[in-house]
């Protein structure tokens, strides 16, 4: 299953929820915001939302900027 | 005299705003914020590197600061609107610096797209600080659209050239009732003081602090220069003259 995450195509061999993906990648959930197919996804929906073929996921956070 | 800056009902007791980009570390950035006493700091929203651990910048920003996300990376109004909404969802609050930059060489903003983004986001309750080329008609449009301040550039981002747009900024200060905050191009504390002497309400500096040899010390120097410039503005800066005018009496001694 191919999913586009932060502009890069990643292959997943099994079904995975957004919450599981975040944990697998050792991302601290409280530090990021997730946009799923162009829609901002509330944190309480991460567990119930499964990644599907051709989904687009943006995992974003704050960095230094002027 | 109470000279507190008020933006959308928020009292801000330091007119020096600091950007957080380009610092060698978040710790150094934190020390620069503290040494300057800045109360408004900007941050940017970016993709997380999902392959490696990332540090959370927000935990280094003192609690008393207002965190203002910028829309850097946006090339048009729609992208700026999208970034603003994501920033708010990420818990950054309602303050947003709208910057729409389609040009990579000079990083000059697109005023028309900035106005369009402001019109949309103002209706959603954002406190909007638009970064623009100093233009009176556009500043009026932004004011009508619900901007909380106007942020004209002094010179292109990161050039350290100072207030090259001085005459245009003076016009905005004269004609626009919103706070005018000079953003970009300020390279040294004397430039910041100059903006404040003209009557700017605040300045935003990033590169000149973050890339200085001692960012912590220069952050404080900027903050002091902003205070001095503000004081001079209130005191009434005298105008230059073409002819000399003696400071000491010239008559009644030895002749």
mmCIF file with all atom_site columns, C-alpha atoms in Angstrom, chain A residues 6-66:
data_model
loop_
_atom_site.group_PDB
_atom_site.id
_atom_site.type_symbol
_atom_site.label_atom_id
_atom_site.label_alt_id
_atom_site.label_comp_id
_atom_site.label_asym_id
_atom_site.label_entity_id
_atom_site.label_seq_id
_atom_site.pdbx_PDB_ins_code
_atom_site.Cartn_x
_atom_site.Cartn_y
_atom_site.Cartn_z
_atom_site.occupancy
_atom_site.B_iso_or_equiv
_atom_site.pdbx_formal_charge
_atom_site.auth_seq_id
_atom_site.auth_comp_id
_atom_site.auth_asym_id
_atom_site.auth_atom_id
_atom_site.pdbx_PDB_model_num
ATOM 1  C CA . UNK A 1 6  ? 5.256  14.679 3.706  1.00 0.00 ? 6  UNK A CA 1
ATOM 2  C CA . UNK A 1 7  ? 5.671  14.567 -0.061 1.00 0.00 ? 7  UNK A CA 1
ATOM 3  C CA . UNK A 1 8  ? 7.366  11.163 -0.152 1.00 0.00 ? 8  UNK A CA 1
ATOM 4  C CA . UNK A 1 9  ? 5.799  7.878  -1.247 1.00 0.00 ? 9  UNK A CA 1
ATOM 5  C CA . UNK A 1 10 ? 6.077  5.246  1.467  1.00 0.00 ? 10 UNK A CA 1
ATOM 6  C CA . UNK A 1 11 ? 5.144  1.578  1.192  1.00 0.00 ? 11 UNK A CA 1
ATOM 7  C CA . UNK A 1 12 ? 3.206  -0.104 3.965  1.00 0.00 ? 12 UNK A CA 1
ATOM 8  C CA . UNK A 1 13 ? 2.890  -3.881 4.130  1.00 0.00 ? 13 UNK A CA 1
ATOM 9  C CA . UNK A 1 14 ? 0.004  -3.871 6.598  1.00 0.00 ? 14 UNK A CA 1
ATOM 10 C CA . UNK A 1 15 ? -2.861 -1.646 7.628  1.00 0.00 ? 15 UNK A CA 1
ATOM 11 C CA . UNK A 1 16 ? -1.827 1.098  9.977  1.00 0.00 ? 16 UNK A CA 1
ATOM 12 C CA . UNK A 1 17 ? -3.718 3.875  11.742 1.00 0.00 ? 17 UNK A CA 1
ATOM 13 C CA . UNK A 1 18 ? -2.371 7.406  11.892 1.00 0.00 ? 18 UNK A CA 1
ATOM 14 C CA . UNK A 1 19 ? -1.823 7.012  15.637 1.00 0.00 ? 19 UNK A CA 1
ATOM 15 C CA . UNK A 1 20 ? 0.223  3.852  15.043 1.00 0.00 ? 20 UNK A CA 1
ATOM 16 C CA . UNK A 1 21 ? 2.284  5.527  12.334 1.00 0.00 ? 21 UNK A CA 1
ATOM 17 C CA . UNK A 1 22 ? 3.090  8.445  14.651 1.00 0.00 ? 22 UNK A CA 1
ATOM 18 C CA . UNK A 1 23 ? 4.169  6.066  17.441 1.00 0.00 ? 23 UNK A CA 1
ATOM 19 C CA . UNK A 1 24 ? 6.226  3.884  15.067 1.00 0.00 ? 24 UNK A CA 1
ATOM 20 C CA . UNK A 1 25 ? 8.151  6.919  13.887 1.00 0.00 ? 25 UNK A CA 1
ATOM 21 C CA . UNK A 1 26 ? 8.799  7.991  17.497 1.00 0.00 ? 26 UNK A CA 1
ATOM 22 C CA . UNK A 1 27 ? 7.083  11.318 16.896 1.00 0.00 ? 27 UNK A CA 1
ATOM 23 C CA . UNK A 1 28 ? 5.708  12.941 20.041 1.00 0.00 ? 28 UNK A CA 1
ATOM 24 C CA . UNK A 1 29 ? 2.038  13.362 19.189 1.00 0.00 ? 29 UNK A CA 1
ATOM 25 C CA . UNK A 1 30 ? 1.639  16.553 21.202 1.00 0.00 ? 30 UNK A CA 1
ATOM 26 C CA . UNK A 1 31 ? 4.248  18.315 19.044 1.00 0.00 ? 31 UNK A CA 1
ATOM 27 C CA . UNK A 1 32 ? 2.668  17.767 15.638 1.00 0.00 ? 32 UNK A CA 1
ATOM 28 C CA . UNK A 1 33 ? -0.432 18.500 13.646 1.00 0.00 ? 33 UNK A CA 1
ATOM 29 C CA . UNK A 1 34 ? -1.653 16.103 10.994 1.00 0.00 ? 34 UNK A CA 1
ATOM 30 C CA . UNK A 1 35 ? -3.350 16.943 7.737  1.00 0.00 ? 35 UNK A CA 1
ATOM 31 C CA . UNK A 1 36 ? -5.014 13.949 6.111  1.00 0.00 ? 36 UNK A CA 1
ATOM 32 C CA . UNK A 1 37 ? -5.940 14.349 2.437  1.00 0.00 ? 37 UNK A CA 1
ATOM 33 C CA . UNK A 1 38 ? -5.954 18.106 2.866  1.00 0.00 ? 38 UNK A CA 1
ATOM 34 C CA . UNK A 1 39 ? -8.100 18.109 6.002  1.00 0.00 ? 39 UNK A CA 1
ATOM 35 C CA . UNK A 1 40 ? -6.717 18.881 9.468  1.00 0.00 ? 40 UNK A CA 1
ATOM 36 C CA . UNK A 1 41 ? -7.336 15.790 11.550 1.00 0.00 ? 41 UNK A CA 1
ATOM 37 C CA . UNK A 1 42 ? -8.134 16.209 15.256 1.00 0.00 ? 42 UNK A CA 1
ATOM 38 C CA . UNK A 1 43 ? -5.917 14.152 17.522 1.00 0.00 ? 43 UNK A CA 1
ATOM 39 C CA . UNK A 1 44 ? -8.838 12.112 18.841 1.00 0.00 ? 44 UNK A CA 1
ATOM 40 C CA . UNK A 1 45 ? -9.432 10.795 15.323 1.00 0.00 ? 45 UNK A CA 1
ATOM 41 C CA . UNK A 1 46 ? -5.881 9.528  14.785 1.00 0.00 ? 46 UNK A CA 1
ATOM 42 C CA . UNK A 1 47 ? -6.612 6.120  16.249 1.00 0.00 ? 47 UNK A CA 1
ATOM 43 C CA . UNK A 1 48 ? -9.729 5.426  14.237 1.00 0.00 ? 48 UNK A CA 1
ATOM 44 C CA . UNK A 1 49 ? -8.318 6.729  10.937 1.00 0.00 ? 49 UNK A CA 1
ATOM 45 C CA . UNK A 1 50 ? -6.567 4.020  8.915  1.00 0.00 ? 50 UNK A CA 1
ATOM 46 C CA . UNK A 1 51 ? -4.160 4.958  6.143  1.00 0.00 ? 51 UNK A CA 1
ATOM 47 C CA . UNK A 1 52 ? -5.416 3.897  2.724  1.00 0.00 ? 52 UNK A CA 1
ATOM 48 C CA . UNK A 1 53 ? -3.812 3.466  -0.680 1.00 0.00 ? 53 UNK A CA 1
ATOM 49 C CA . UNK A 1 54 ? -2.950 6.861  -2.227 1.00 0.00 ? 54 UNK A CA 1
ATOM 50 C CA . UNK A 1 55 ? -3.701 8.830  0.926  1.00 0.00 ? 55 UNK A CA 1
ATOM 51 C CA . UNK A 1 56 ? -1.725 12.022 1.450  1.00 0.00 ? 56 UNK A CA 1
ATOM 52 C CA . UNK A 1 57 ? -0.532 12.742 4.955  1.00 0.00 ? 57 UNK A CA 1
ATOM 53 C CA . UNK A 1 58 ? 1.242  15.856 6.159  1.00 0.00 ? 58 UNK A CA 1
ATOM 54 C CA . UNK A 1 59 ? 2.897  15.723 9.575  1.00 0.00 ? 59 UNK A CA 1
ATOM 55 C CA . UNK A 1 60 ? 3.820  19.245 10.557 1.00 0.00 ? 60 UNK A CA 1
ATOM 56 C CA . UNK A 1 61 ? 5.347  21.066 13.477 1.00 0.00 ? 61 UNK A CA 1
ATOM 57 C CA . UNK A 1 62 ? 6.830  24.409 14.448 1.00 0.00 ? 62 UNK A CA 1
ATOM 58 C CA . UNK A 1 63 ? 10.408 25.347 13.680 1.00 0.00 ? 63 UNK A CA 1
ATOM 59 C CA . UNK A 1 64 ? 12.435 28.542 13.892 1.00 0.00 ? 64 UNK A CA 1
ATOM 60 C CA . UNK A 1 65 ? 11.260 31.273 11.539 1.00 0.00 ? 65 UNK A CA 1
ATOM 61 C CA . UNK A 1 66 ? 11.128 35.033 11.223 1.00 0.00 ? 66 UNK A CA 1
#
